[in-house]
N, CA and C atoms as an extended XYZ file, in Angstrom:
597
Properties=species:S:1:pos:R:3:atomname:S:1:resname:S:1:resid:I:1 pbc="F F F"
N        95.423       18.331        9.355 N   MET     1
C        94.273       18.777        8.164 CA  MET     1
C        94.440       20.144        8.399 C   MET     1
N        93.962       20.470        6.543 N   ALA     2
C        94.327       21.995        5.963 CA  ALA     2
C        92.938       22.380        6.482 C   ALA     2
N        92.752       23.863        6.331 N   PRO     3
C        91.466       24.776        7.060 CA  PRO     3
C        90.333       24.212        5.974 C   PRO     3
N        89.162       24.196        6.559 N   ILE     4
C        87.851       23.889        5.644 CA  ILE     4
C        87.302       25.141        4.840 C   ILE     4
N        87.920       26.507        5.578 N   GLY     5
C        87.499       27.917        4.596 CA  GLY     5
C        87.622       28.642        5.781 C   GLY     5
N        87.312       29.968        5.564 N   THR     6
C        87.539       30.797        6.318 CA  THR     6
C        86.011       31.396        6.756 C   THR     6
N        86.079       31.924        8.052 N   LEU     7
C        84.701       32.540        8.657 CA  LEU     7
C        85.286       34.067        8.954 C   LEU     7
N        84.634       34.802        7.740 N   ILE     8
C        84.751       36.307        8.093 CA  ILE     8
C        83.713       36.966        8.696 C   ILE     8
N        84.235       37.487        9.393 N   GLY     9
C        83.577       38.604       10.522 CA  GLY     9
C        84.439       38.988       11.429 C   GLY     9
N        83.897       39.725       12.511 N   PRO    10
C        84.397       39.913       13.473 CA  PRO    10
C        84.710       38.881       14.586 C   PRO    10
N        85.653       38.768       15.126 N   THR    11
C        86.008       37.452       16.048 CA  THR    11
C        85.332       37.157       17.593 C   THR    11
N        85.250       38.776       18.325 N   VAL    12
C        84.183       38.585       19.417 CA  VAL    12
C        82.884       38.944       18.809 C   VAL    12
N        82.041       38.207       18.417 N   ASN    13
C        80.502       37.967       18.319 CA  ASN    13
C        79.697       37.024       18.467 C   ASN    13
N        78.560       36.802       18.663 N   GLN    14
C        77.998       35.968       19.494 CA  GLN    14
C        77.687       35.093       18.006 C   GLN    14
N        77.389       35.514       17.031 N   ARG    15
C        77.250       34.617       15.698 CA  ARG    15
C        78.676       33.867       15.216 C   ARG    15
N        80.022       34.391       15.286 N   ASN    16
C        80.770       33.896       14.935 CA  ASN    16
C        81.188       33.173       15.921 C   ASN    16
N        80.782       33.231       17.472 N   TYR    17
C        81.330       31.464       18.055 CA  TYR    17
C        80.707       30.537       17.957 C   TYR    17
N        79.306       30.618       17.012 N   LYS    18
C        78.803       29.417       16.830 CA  LYS    18
C        80.114       28.622       16.171 C   LYS    18
N        80.235       28.741       14.912 N   ALA    19
C        81.051       28.494       14.087 CA  ALA    19
C        82.619       27.639       14.759 C   ALA    19
N        83.004       28.836       15.658 N   ARG    20
C        84.220       28.456       15.860 CA  ARG    20
C        84.422       27.579       17.227 C   ARG    20
N        83.173       27.452       18.098 N   ILE    21
C        83.226       26.408       18.873 CA  ILE    21
C        83.003       25.245       18.148 C   ILE    21
N        82.088       24.868       17.336 N   VAL    22
C        81.556       23.814       16.745 CA  VAL    22
C        82.936       23.406       15.895 C   VAL    22
N        83.656       24.384       15.351 N   ALA    23
C        84.809       24.043       14.629 CA  ALA    23
C        85.755       23.430       15.825 C   ALA    23
N        85.871       23.673       17.147 N   LYS    24
C        87.140       23.456       18.059 CA  LYS    24
C        86.377       22.245       18.545 C   LYS    24
N        85.110       21.930       18.857 N   TYR    25
C        84.336       20.859       19.714 CA  TYR    25
C        85.004       19.220       18.596 C   TYR    25
N        84.718       19.622       17.292 N   VAL    26
C        84.633       18.608       16.208 CA  VAL    26
C        86.106       18.496       15.628 C   VAL    26
N        86.980       19.461       16.141 N   GLY    27
C        88.520       18.875       15.579 CA  GLY    27
C        88.671       19.741       13.990 C   GLY    27
N        87.861       20.663       13.859 N   ILE    28
C        87.486       21.188       12.281 CA  ILE    28
C        88.728       22.197       12.334 C   ILE    28
N        89.642       22.977       11.423 N   GLU    29
C        89.965       23.731       11.647 CA  GLU    29
C        89.261       24.919       10.235 C   GLU    29
N        89.403       26.070       11.047 N   ILE    30
C        89.028       27.198        9.764 CA  ILE    30
C        89.543       28.298       10.145 C   ILE    30
N        89.983       29.221        9.237 N   ASN    31
C        90.507       30.433        9.164 CA  ASN    31
C        89.419       31.695        9.546 C   ASN    31
N        90.313       32.207       10.496 N   THR    32
C        89.155       33.831       10.898 CA  THR    32
C        89.736       34.781       10.394 C   THR    32
N        89.249       36.165       10.735 N   THR    33
C        89.254       37.373       10.252 CA  THR    33
C        89.506       38.395       11.501 C   THR    33
N        90.486       38.222       12.170 N   PRO    34
C        90.296       39.044       13.633 CA  PRO    34
C        90.647       40.287       13.289 C   PRO    34
N        90.900       41.163       12.131 N   GLU    35
C        90.880       42.115       11.837 CA  GLU    35
C        90.007       42.957       11.217 C   GLU    35
N        88.725       41.944       10.987 N   PHE    36
C        87.530       42.476        9.965 CA  PHE    36
C        86.790       43.354       11.442 C   PHE    36
N        86.449       44.359       10.556 N   GLN    37
C        85.581       45.821       11.419 CA  GLN    37
C        84.001       45.609       10.654 C   GLN    37
N        83.411       45.295       11.803 N   MET    38
C        82.043       45.650       11.847 CA  MET    38
C        81.714       46.920       11.417 C   MET    38
N        80.525       46.954       10.483 N   GLY    39
C        80.361       48.350        9.931 CA  GLY    39
C        80.805       49.127        8.715 C   GLY    39
N        82.416       48.648        8.943 N   VAL    40
C        83.056       48.959        7.907 CA  VAL    40
C        83.498       47.756        6.713 C   VAL    40
N        84.080       46.794        7.031 N   ASP    41
C        84.358       45.512        5.953 CA  ASP    41
C        83.202       45.246        5.198 C   ASP    41
N        82.010       45.004        5.923 N   ASN    42
C        80.763       44.530        5.433 CA  ASN    42
C        80.086       45.305        4.685 C   ASN    42
N        80.395       46.739        4.711 N   LYS    43
C        79.873       47.820        3.642 CA  LYS    43
C        80.926       48.046        2.377 C   LYS    43
N        81.762       47.467        2.212 N   THR    44
C        82.490       47.730        0.854 CA  THR    44
C        82.224       47.267       -0.437 C   THR    44
N        82.175       48.090       -1.204 N   PRO    45
C        81.629       47.220       -2.647 CA  PRO    45
C        82.012       46.478       -2.904 C   PRO    45
N        83.285       45.741       -2.521 N   GLU    46
C        83.685       44.001       -2.738 CA  GLU    46
C        83.033       43.072       -2.191 C   GLU    46
N        82.592       43.562       -0.557 N   TYR    47
C        81.922       42.728        0.336 CA  TYR    47
C        80.176       42.405       -0.219 C   TYR    47
N        79.899       43.927       -0.507 N   LEU    48
C        78.507       43.663       -0.740 CA  LEU    48
C        78.142       43.055       -2.153 C   LEU    48
N        79.424       43.164       -3.080 N   ALA    49
C        79.027       42.555       -4.447 CA  ALA    49
C        78.684       40.971       -4.117 C   ALA    49
N        79.697       40.417       -3.540 N   LYS    50
C        79.567       38.935       -2.660 CA  LYS    50
C        78.442       38.622       -1.950 C   LYS    50
N        78.124       39.451       -1.311 N   TYR    51
C        77.187       39.130        0.204 CA  TYR    51
C        76.052       40.461       -0.092 C   TYR    51
N        75.180       40.362       -1.065 N   PRO    52
C        74.090       42.004       -0.975 CA  PRO    52
C        73.706       42.639        0.099 C   PRO    52
N        73.230       41.522        1.322 N   VAL    53
C        72.737       41.948        2.339 CA  VAL    53
C        73.619       42.581        3.432 C   VAL    53
N        74.887       41.992        3.120 N   GLY    54
C        75.786       42.756        4.012 CA  GLY    54
C        76.123       41.870        5.462 C   GLY    54
N        75.504       40.636        5.366 N   LYS    55
C        75.400       39.596        6.616 CA  LYS    55
C        76.919       39.478        7.171 C   LYS    55
N        76.925       39.067        8.541 N   VAL    56
C        77.992       38.950        9.057 CA  VAL    56
C        77.706       37.659       10.536 C   VAL    56
N        78.465       36.470       10.400 N   PRO    57
C        79.325       36.149        9.688 CA  PRO    57
C        79.034       35.356        8.164 C   PRO    57
N        80.173       35.297        7.360 N   VAL    58
C        80.078       34.577        6.213 CA  VAL    58
C        80.957       33.725        6.155 C   VAL    58
N        80.646       32.619        5.733 N   PHE    59
C        81.854       31.357        5.459 CA  PHE    59
C        82.161       31.229        3.908 C   PHE    59
N        83.534       31.563        3.354 N   GLU    60
C        84.195       30.688        2.282 CA  GLU    60
C        84.591       29.824        2.294 C   GLU    60
N        84.323       28.881        1.992 N   GLY    61
C        84.852       27.289        1.803 CA  GLY    61
C        86.068       26.967        0.775 C   GLY    61
N        86.958       26.337        1.388 N   ALA    62
C        88.013       25.687        0.673 CA  ALA    62
C        87.154       25.529       -0.854 C   ALA    62
N        86.235       24.607       -1.018 N   ASN    63
C        85.825       23.999       -1.646 CA  ASN    63
C        85.138       24.722       -2.899 C   ASN    63
N        84.923       26.159       -2.524 N   GLY    64
C        84.144       27.442       -3.364 CA  GLY    64
C        82.819       27.569       -2.851 C   GLY    64
N        82.293       26.579       -1.382 N   LEU    65
C        80.788       27.113       -0.869 CA  LEU    65
C        81.304       28.583       -0.266 C   LEU    65
N        79.993       28.995       -0.384 N   SER    66
C        79.621       30.132        0.384 CA  SER    66
C        78.137       30.153        1.049 C   SER    66
N        78.373       30.893        2.332 N   LEU    67
C        77.131       30.637        3.354 CA  LEU    67
C        77.441       31.733        3.861 C   LEU    67
N        76.121       31.922        4.712 N   THR    68
C        75.745       33.404        5.155 CA  THR    68
C        75.316       33.622        6.278 C   THR    68
N        74.826       32.513        6.728 N   ASP    69
C        73.737       32.449        7.958 CA  ASP    69
C        74.771       31.549        8.978 C   ASP    69
N        74.874       32.258       10.153 N   SER    70
C        75.946       31.933       11.365 CA  SER    70
C        75.790       30.331       11.980 C   SER    70
N        73.917       29.887       11.892 N   SER    71
C        73.684       28.914       12.210 CA  SER    71
C        73.931       27.640       11.442 C   SER    71
N        73.923       28.022        9.793 N   ALA    72
C        73.607       27.523        8.920 CA  ALA    72
C        75.731       26.710        8.832 C   ALA    72
N        76.313       28.159        9.057 N   ILE    73
C        77.577       27.787        8.964 CA  ILE    73
C        78.112       26.722       10.114 C   ILE    73
N        77.508       27.081       11.479 N   ALA    74
C        78.126       25.791       12.274 CA  ALA    74
C        77.624       24.723       11.949 C   ALA    74
N        76.291       24.262       11.204 N   TYR    75
C        76.086       23.003       10.685 CA  TYR    75
C        76.610       22.573       10.010 C   TYR    75
N        77.154       23.438        8.876 N   TYR    76
C        78.161       22.767        7.843 CA  TYR    76
C        79.123       22.276        8.337 C   TYR    76
N        79.874       23.078        9.219 N   ILE    77
C        81.558       22.487        9.834 CA  ILE    77
C        80.770       21.273       10.462 C   ILE    77
N        79.926       21.288       12.038 N   ALA    78
C        79.445       19.685       12.062 CA  ALA    78
C        79.697       18.702       11.340 C   ALA    78
N        79.078       19.036       10.201 N   SER    79
C        78.722       18.052        9.058 CA  SER    79
C        79.651       17.246        8.542 C   SER    79
N        80.939       18.255        8.753 N   LYS    80
C        82.165       17.700        8.065 CA  LYS    80
C        83.286       17.018        9.052 C   LYS    80
N        82.562       16.683       10.318 N   ALA    81
C        83.375       15.817       11.298 CA  ALA    81
C        83.530       14.672       10.478 C   ALA    81
N        85.117       14.066       10.475 N   GLU    82
C        85.768       13.123       10.250 CA  GLU    82
C        84.738       11.756       10.751 C   GLU    82
N        84.070       10.870       10.595 N   GLY    83
C        83.123        9.800       11.360 CA  GLY    83
C        81.900       10.239       11.638 C   GLY    83
N        81.820       11.794       11.519 N   GLY    84
C        80.776       11.994       11.670 CA  GLY    84
C        80.291       12.696       13.477 C   GLY    84
N        79.495       13.401       13.772 N   THR    85
C        79.251       13.710       15.133 CA  THR    85
C        77.636       13.753       15.942 C   THR    85
N        77.824       13.539       17.063 N   PRO    86
C        76.559       13.383       17.949 CA  PRO    86
C        76.147       14.453       17.868 C   PRO    86
N        76.859       15.974       17.648 N   LEU    87
C        76.390       17.360       17.563 CA  LEU    87
C        75.507       17.259       17.051 C   LEU    87
N        74.935       16.710       15.849 N   LEU    88
C        73.633       16.963       14.649 CA  LEU    88
C        72.663       16.036       14.894 C   LEU    88
N        72.857       14.916       16.363 N   GLY    89
C        71.829       13.917       16.613 CA  GLY    89
C        72.070       12.412       15.592 C   GLY    89
N        71.582       11.401       16.524 N   LYS    90
C        72.242       10.093       16.187 CA  LYS    90
C        71.149        9.477       15.402 C   LYS    90
N        70.345       10.010       15.428 N   THR    91
C        68.684        9.715       14.657 CA  THR    91
C        68.333       11.096       14.096 C   THR    91
N        67.439       10.447       12.929 N   ALA    92
C        66.430       11.634       12.460 CA  ALA    92
C        65.743       12.183       13.162 C   ALA    92
N        65.032       11.839       14.157 N   GLU    93
C        64.349       12.159       15.570 CA  GLU    93
C        64.950       13.430       16.172 C   GLU    93
N        66.326       12.774       16.704 N   GLU    94
C        66.943       13.570       17.203 CA  GLU    94
C        67.413       15.023       16.521 C   GLU    94
N        67.816       14.718       15.334 N   THR    95
C        68.123       15.735       14.152 CA  THR    95
C        66.909       16.560       14.223 C   THR    95
N        65.537       16.289       14.210 N   ALA    96
C        64.542       17.031       13.541 CA  ALA    96
C        64.161       18.053       14.929 C   ALA    96
N        64.520       17.488       16.183 N   GLU    97
C        64.465       17.862       17.358 CA  GLU    97
C        65.522       19.372       17.627 C   GLU    97
N        66.766       19.063       17.032 N   ILE    98
C        67.699       20.070       16.911 CA  ILE    98
C        67.543       20.547       16.267 C   ILE    98
N        67.145       20.785       14.712 N   LEU    99
C        66.639       21.755       14.045 CA  LEU    99
C        65.497       22.597       14.365 C   LEU    99
N        64.544       21.864       15.346 N   GLN   100
C        63.595       22.574       15.645 CA  GLN   100
C        63.828       23.997       16.727 C   GLN   100
N        64.930       22.978       17.640 N   TYR   101
C        65.227       24.550       18.484 CA  TYR   101
C        66.061       25.583       17.767 C   TYR   101
N        66.887       24.820       16.841 N   ILE   102
C        68.096       26.103       16.158 CA  ILE   102
C        66.685       26.989       15.352 C   ILE   102
N        65.775       26.655       15.075 N   LEU   103
C        64.657       27.474       14.180 CA  LEU   103
C        63.917       28.229       14.656 C   LEU   103
N        63.488       27.611       16.015 N   PHE   104
C        62.855       28.743       17.384 CA  PHE   104
C        63.659       29.790       17.486 C   PHE   104
N        64.841       29.622       17.707 N   PHE   105
C        65.608       30.718       18.119 CA  PHE   105
C        65.849       31.628       17.170 C   PHE   105
N        65.818       31.011       15.783 N   GLU   106
C        65.858       31.905       14.336 CA  GLU   106
C        64.979       32.743       14.218 C   GLU   106
N        63.959       31.941       14.274 N   ALA   107
C        62.858       32.753       13.650 CA  ALA   107
C        61.654       33.620       14.763 C   ALA   107
N        61.902       32.904       15.965 N   ASP   108
C        60.885       33.645       16.682 CA  ASP   108
C        61.735       34.484       18.078 C   ASP   108
N        62.486       33.777       18.787 N   PHE   109
C        63.614       34.676       19.702 CA  PHE   109
C        64.266       35.773       19.164 C   PHE   109
N        64.807       35.192       18.015 N   SER   110
C        66.118       36.657       17.410 CA  SER   110
C        65.491       38.099       17.140 C   SER   110
N        63.967       37.933       16.413 N   PRO   111
C        63.317       38.950       16.165 CA  PRO   111
C        62.921       39.894       17.290 C   PRO   111
N        62.629       39.464       18.504 N   ALA   112
C        62.146       39.731       19.627 CA  ALA   112
C        63.399       40.265       20.240 C   ALA   112
N        64.243       39.525       20.323 N   HIS   113
C        65.338       39.926       21.216 CA  HIS   113
C        66.001       41.248       20.206 C   HIS   113
N        66.351       41.383       18.757 N   ALA   114
C        66.563       42.515       18.062 CA  ALA   114
C        65.594       43.761       18.090 C   ALA   114
N        64.490       43.463       18.278 N   GLY   115
C        63.588       44.677       18.803 CA  GLY   115
C        63.753       45.171       20.077 C   GLY   115
N        64.645       44.482       21.002 N   VAL   116
C        64.967       45.303       22.093 CA  VAL   116
C        66.321       45.594       22.127 C   VAL   116
N        67.089       44.576       21.675 N   MET   117
C        68.171       45.158       21.702 CA  MET   117
C        68.867       46.328       20.594 C   MET   117
N        68.376       46.272       19.403 N   TYR   118
C        68.724       47.207       18.688 CA  TYR   118
C        68.768       48.466       18.884 C   TYR   118
N        67.228       49.132       19.390 N   PRO   119
C        67.190       50.583       19.721 CA  PRO   119
C        68.221       50.834       21.132 C   PRO   119
N        68.576       50.010       22.115 N   LEU   120
C        69.345       49.922       22.977 CA  LEU   120
C        71.129       50.109       22.425 C   LEU   120
N        71.457       49.516       21.123 N   PHE   121
C        72.564       49.576       21.005 CA  PHE   121
C        72.723       51.049       19.785 C   PHE   121
N        71.595       51.696       19.044 N   GLY   122
C        71.474       52.513       18.420 CA  GLY   122
C        71.489       51.939       17.544 C   GLY   122
N        71.160       50.897       16.991 N   TYR   123
C        71.096       50.218       15.492 CA  TYR   123
C        69.572       50.464       14.736 C   TYR   123
N        68.549       50.854       15.804 N   ALA   124
C        67.395       51.142       15.182 CA  ALA   124
C        67.103       52.400       16.114 C   ALA   124
N        65.957       53.415       15.433 N   PRO   125
C        65.676       54.648       16.574 CA  PRO   125
C        64.675       53.465       17.740 C   PRO   125
N        64.514       54.087       18.786 N   TYR   126
C        63.543       53.812       20.092 CA  TYR   126
C        62.307       53.854       20.155 C   TYR   126
N        61.353       53.457       19.381 N   ILE   127
C        59.974       53.988       19.235 CA  ILE   127
C        59.590       53.078       20.411 C   ILE   127
N        58.585       53.652       21.558 N   GLN   128
C        58.204       52.904       22.799 CA  GLN   128
C        57.577       52.018       22.435 C   GLN   128
N        56.265       52.032       21.489 N   PRO   129
C        55.184       50.627       21.444 CA  PRO   129
C        55.779       49.636       20.760 C   PRO   129
N        56.866       50.110       19.864 N   ALA   130
C        57.282       48.694       19.146 CA  ALA   130
C        58.480       48.275       20.068 C   ALA   130
N        59.009       49.053       20.594 N   PHE   131
C        60.045       48.336       21.676 CA  PHE   131
C        59.464       47.641       23.254 C   PHE   131
N        57.978       48.213       23.226 N   LEU   132
C        57.169       47.535       24.380 CA  LEU   132
C        57.136       46.113       23.691 C   LEU   132
N        56.343       46.056       22.637 N   ALA   133
C        55.913       44.981       21.791 CA  ALA   133
C        57.077       43.866       21.984 C   ALA   133
N        58.011       44.224       21.488 N   ALA   134
C        59.354       43.389       21.383 CA  ALA   134
C        59.681       42.789       22.729 C   ALA   134
N        59.428       43.670       23.529 N   GLU   135
C        59.943       43.173       24.692 CA  GLU   135
C        59.139       41.962       25.278 C   GLU   135
N        57.672       42.580       25.020 N   LYS   136
C        56.527       41.604       25.806 CA  LYS   136
C        56.899       40.165       24.861 C   LYS   136
N        57.327       40.151       23.547 N   GLU   137
C        57.420       39.168       22.760 CA  GLU   137
C        58.637       38.522       23.324 C   GLU   137
N        59.696       38.962       23.683 N   PHE   138
C        60.880       38.755       24.038 CA  PHE   138
C        60.979       37.971       25.419 C   PHE   138
N        60.317       38.287       26.386 N   PHE   139
C        60.024       37.353       27.630 CA  PHE   139
C        58.984       36.404       27.662 C   PHE   139
N        58.017       36.387       26.622 N   ARG   140
C        56.915       35.897       26.125 CA  ARG   140
C        57.790       34.331       25.825 C   ARG   140
N        58.773       34.285       24.777 N   PHE   141
C        59.429       33.269       24.309 CA  PHE   141
C        60.679       32.683       25.517 C   PHE   141
N        60.835       33.677       26.077 N   LEU   142
C        61.882       33.298       27.287 CA  LEU   142
C        61.074       32.406       28.574 C   LEU   142
N        60.043       32.876       28.930 N   ASP   143
C        59.011       32.164       29.868 CA  ASP   143
C        58.898       30.716       29.331 C   ASP   143
N        58.860       30.545       27.675 N   ALA   144
C        58.342       29.315       26.922 CA  ALA   144
C        59.548       28.404       27.019 C   ALA   144
N        60.832       29.029       26.903 N   PHE   145
C        61.997       28.502       27.000 CA  PHE   145
C        62.251       28.123       28.040 C   PHE   145
N        61.909       28.920       29.168 N   ASN   146
C        62.077       28.175       30.878 CA  ASN   146
C        61.206       27.041       30.751 C   ASN   146
N        60.148       27.260       30.472 N   THR   147
C        59.494       26.214       30.676 CA  THR   147
C        59.788       24.469       29.834 C   THR   147
N        60.366       25.004       28.712 N   ILE   148
C        60.887       23.745       27.908 CA  ILE   148
C        62.140       23.299       28.869 C   ILE   148
N        62.877       23.888       29.594 N   LEU   149
C        64.017       23.821       30.158 CA  LEU   149
C        63.892       23.247       31.643 C   LEU   149
N        62.741       23.109       32.034 N   ALA   150
C        61.976       22.343       33.317 CA  ALA   150
C        62.730       21.274       33.848 C   ALA   150
N        63.021       20.159       32.954 N   ASP   151
C        63.434       18.896       33.090 CA  ASP   151
C        64.455       18.289       32.163 C   ASP   151
N        65.013       19.800       31.512 N   LYS   152
C        66.235       19.255       30.701 CA  LYS   152
C        67.483       19.722       30.841 C   LYS   152
N        69.063       19.233       30.809 N   THR   153
C        69.817       19.626       31.093 CA  THR   153
C        70.383       19.942       29.694 C   THR   153
N        70.247       19.647       28.547 N   PHE   154
C        70.333       19.730       27.272 CA  PHE   154
C        69.462       19.765       26.264 C   PHE   154
N        69.268       20.515       25.660 N   LEU   155
C        67.659       20.631       24.768 CA  LEU   155
C        67.727       18.705       23.954 C   LEU   155
N        68.347       18.413       23.278 N   VAL   156
C        67.704       16.728       22.737 CA  VAL   156
C        68.823       16.136       23.664 C   VAL   156
N        68.456       15.057       24.190 N   GLY   157
C        68.758       13.968       24.811 CA  GLY   157
C        69.800       14.247       26.355 C   GLY   157
N        70.736       13.456       26.210 N   GLU   158
C        71.459       13.266       27.615 CA  GLU   158
C        72.993       14.309       27.598 C   GLU   158
N        72.960       14.853       25.920 N   ARG   159
C        74.649       15.176       25.663 CA  ARG   159
C        74.257       16.506       24.798 C   ARG   159
N        75.328       17.512       24.848 N   LEU   160
C        75.642       18.390       24.001 CA  LEU   160
C        75.234       18.143       22.355 C   LEU   160
N        74.260       19.124       22.068 N   THR   161
C        74.314       19.211       20.521 CA  THR   161
C        74.595       20.818       20.060 C   THR   161
N        74.589       20.822       18.568 N   ILE   162
C        74.645       22.012       17.909 CA  ILE   162
C        73.595       22.539       18.680 C   ILE   162
N        72.253       22.199       18.944 N   ALA   163
C        71.389       23.261       19.395 CA  ALA   163
C        71.673       23.924       20.441 C   ALA   163
N        72.381       23.602       21.473 N   ASP   164
C        72.646       23.630       22.608 CA  ASP   164
C        74.002       24.714       21.858 C   ASP   164
N        74.289       24.707       21.581 N   ILE   165
C        75.749       25.697       21.341 CA  ILE   165
C        75.111       26.887       20.609 C   ILE   165
N        74.180       26.575       19.300 N   ILE   166
C        73.751       27.910       18.796 CA  ILE   166
C        72.866       28.607       19.823 C   ILE   166
N        71.913       27.876       20.114 N   VAL   167
C        71.198       28.655       21.365 CA  VAL   167
C        71.994       29.466       22.458 C   VAL   167
N        72.877       28.985       22.846 N   ALA   168
C        73.577       29.616       24.265 CA  ALA   168
C        74.294       31.031       23.512 C   ALA   168
N        74.644       30.567       22.177 N   CYS   169
C        75.355       32.043       21.605 CA  CYS   169
C        74.390       33.038       21.289 C   CYS   169
N        73.212       32.554       21.121 N   ASP   170
C        71.788       33.448       20.695 CA  ASP   170
C        71.381       33.938       22.093 C   ASP   170
N        71.752       33.474       23.251 N   LEU   171
C        71.762       34.311       24.641 CA  LEU   171
C        72.863       35.206       25.195 C   LEU   171
N        73.938       35.308       24.681 N   ILE   172
C        75.030       35.982       25.086 CA  ILE   172
C        74.658       37.075       25.237 C   ILE   172
N        74.152       37.978       24.402 N   MET   173
C        73.938       39.340       24.519 CA  MET   173
C        73.170       39.689       25.787 C   MET   173
N        71.562       38.669       25.607 N   THR   174
C        70.420       38.353       26.944 CA  THR   174
C        70.917       38.520       27.977 C   THR   174
N        72.043       37.984       28.310 N   TYR   175
C        72.619       37.529       29.637 CA  TYR   175
C        73.668       38.713       29.860 C   TYR   175
N        74.373       39.093       28.822 N   LYS   176
C        75.540       40.243       29.172 CA  LYS   176
C        74.899       41.645       29.229 C   LYS   176
N        73.610       41.927       28.529 N   LEU   177
C        73.620       42.925       28.577 CA  LEU   177
C        71.975       43.256       29.168 C   LEU   177
N        71.198       42.788       29.295 N   TYR   178
C        69.729       42.726       29.369 CA  TYR   178
C        69.236       42.412       30.641 C   TYR   178
N        69.430       41.121       30.891 N   LEU   179
C        68.595       40.142       31.954 CA  LEU   179
C        69.085       40.794       33.168 C   LEU   179
N        68.187       41.259       34.290 N   THR   180
C        68.468       41.718       35.440 CA  THR   180
C        68.661       40.624       36.713 C   THR   180
N        69.060       40.640       37.532 N   ALA   181
C        69.346       39.589       38.537 CA  ALA   181
C        67.896       38.876       39.102 C   ALA   181
N        66.901       39.887       38.655 N   GLU   182
C        65.512       39.044       39.325 CA  GLU   182
C        65.079       38.231       37.834 C   GLU   182
N        65.363       39.128       36.652 N   ASP   183
C        65.038       37.961       35.728 CA  ASP   183
C        65.748       36.516       35.682 C   ASP   183
N        67.412       36.883       35.977 N   ARG   184
C        67.775       35.728       36.066 CA  ARG   184
C        67.228       34.349       37.169 C   ARG   184
N        66.814       34.964       38.276 N   LYS   185
C        66.093       34.372       39.175 CA  LYS   185
C        64.631       33.720       38.388 C   LYS   185
N        63.700       34.578       37.723 N   THR   186
C        62.504       34.457       37.173 CA  THR   186
C        63.155       33.012       36.185 C   THR   186
N        63.852       33.458       35.401 N   TYR   187
C        63.734       32.081       34.391 CA  TYR   187
C        65.356       31.412       34.557 C   TYR   187
N        64.943       30.738       35.569 N   ARG   188
C        66.142       30.013       36.043 CA  ARG   188
C        66.662       28.818       35.660 C   ARG   188
N        65.618       28.391       34.608 N   ASN   189
C        66.019       27.119       33.975 CA  ASN   189
C        66.916       27.381       32.795 C   ASN   189
N        66.616       28.733       32.203 N   VAL   190
C        67.323       29.346       31.279 CA  VAL   190
C        68.687       29.467       31.753 C   VAL   190
N        68.508       30.351       32.707 N   THR   191
C        69.683       30.580       33.297 CA  THR   191
C        70.946       29.354       33.994 C   THR   191
N        70.026       28.371       33.999 N   ARG   192
C        70.972       26.809       34.608 CA  ARG   192
C        71.630       26.224       33.198 C   ARG   192
N        70.801       26.457       32.395 N   PHE   193
C        71.097       25.921       31.148 CA  PHE   193
C        72.421       26.824       30.250 C   PHE   193
N        72.128       28.133       30.295 N   PHE   194
C        73.120       28.976       29.931 CA  PHE   194
C        74.328       28.939       30.419 C   PHE   194
N        74.536       28.598       31.614 N   LYS   195
C        75.312       28.523       32.721 CA  LYS   195
C        76.154       27.483       32.393 C   LYS   195
N        75.410       26.153       32.358 N   THR   196
C        75.954       24.805       31.918 CA  THR   196
C        76.683       24.394       30.699 C   THR   196
N        76.226       25.507       29.756 N   ILE   197
C        76.522       25.255       28.235 CA  ILE   197
C        77.805       26.278       28.182 C   ILE   197
N        77.692       27.313       28.749 N   THR   198
C        78.973       28.663       28.420 CA  THR   198
C        79.861       28.277       29.814 C   THR   198
N        79.702       27.450       30.681 N   GLY   199
C        80.714       27.386       31.899 CA  GLY   199
C        81.658       26.684       31.331 C   GLY   199
């Protein structure tokens, strides 16, 4: 089967991983751009003419489709699986739950996460009151997620879904760079979930 399109962005990137993992899982071929340089290639006039916000990754489908959100790209790729895929849910109810978790992380967790991580990476200035407010929200959402996972291995049902993949990818930098050993014990259900999905 020919590639369904090209995922444009750095290959070592938690947002990029979402689409690549889903593509591998459902047996869909996509092209990638390993030479892509974040902060360089997404700032060129040509890139910004196509993608004015400069978001990364983006997806250019062989059919002309253009997508700019990492979770939407992963969802689209999963939807192209021949014969369907349980990654998207088997019922309307499962699909709604899957979307609920994806959107919770995109709308609630990710902004708080960015408020904590961006000043540490130098992407935003460190302003102590703003940082502390973001950190409070970050841990509040981790606490809520820890409670949600108390009796779950997977977010929806008893098998892997796209929600698990997307959420685990969204947690990569949290586990790689921020949570202490004590935090990992405190949020043991989240840690178990993360290890299960990424292991």
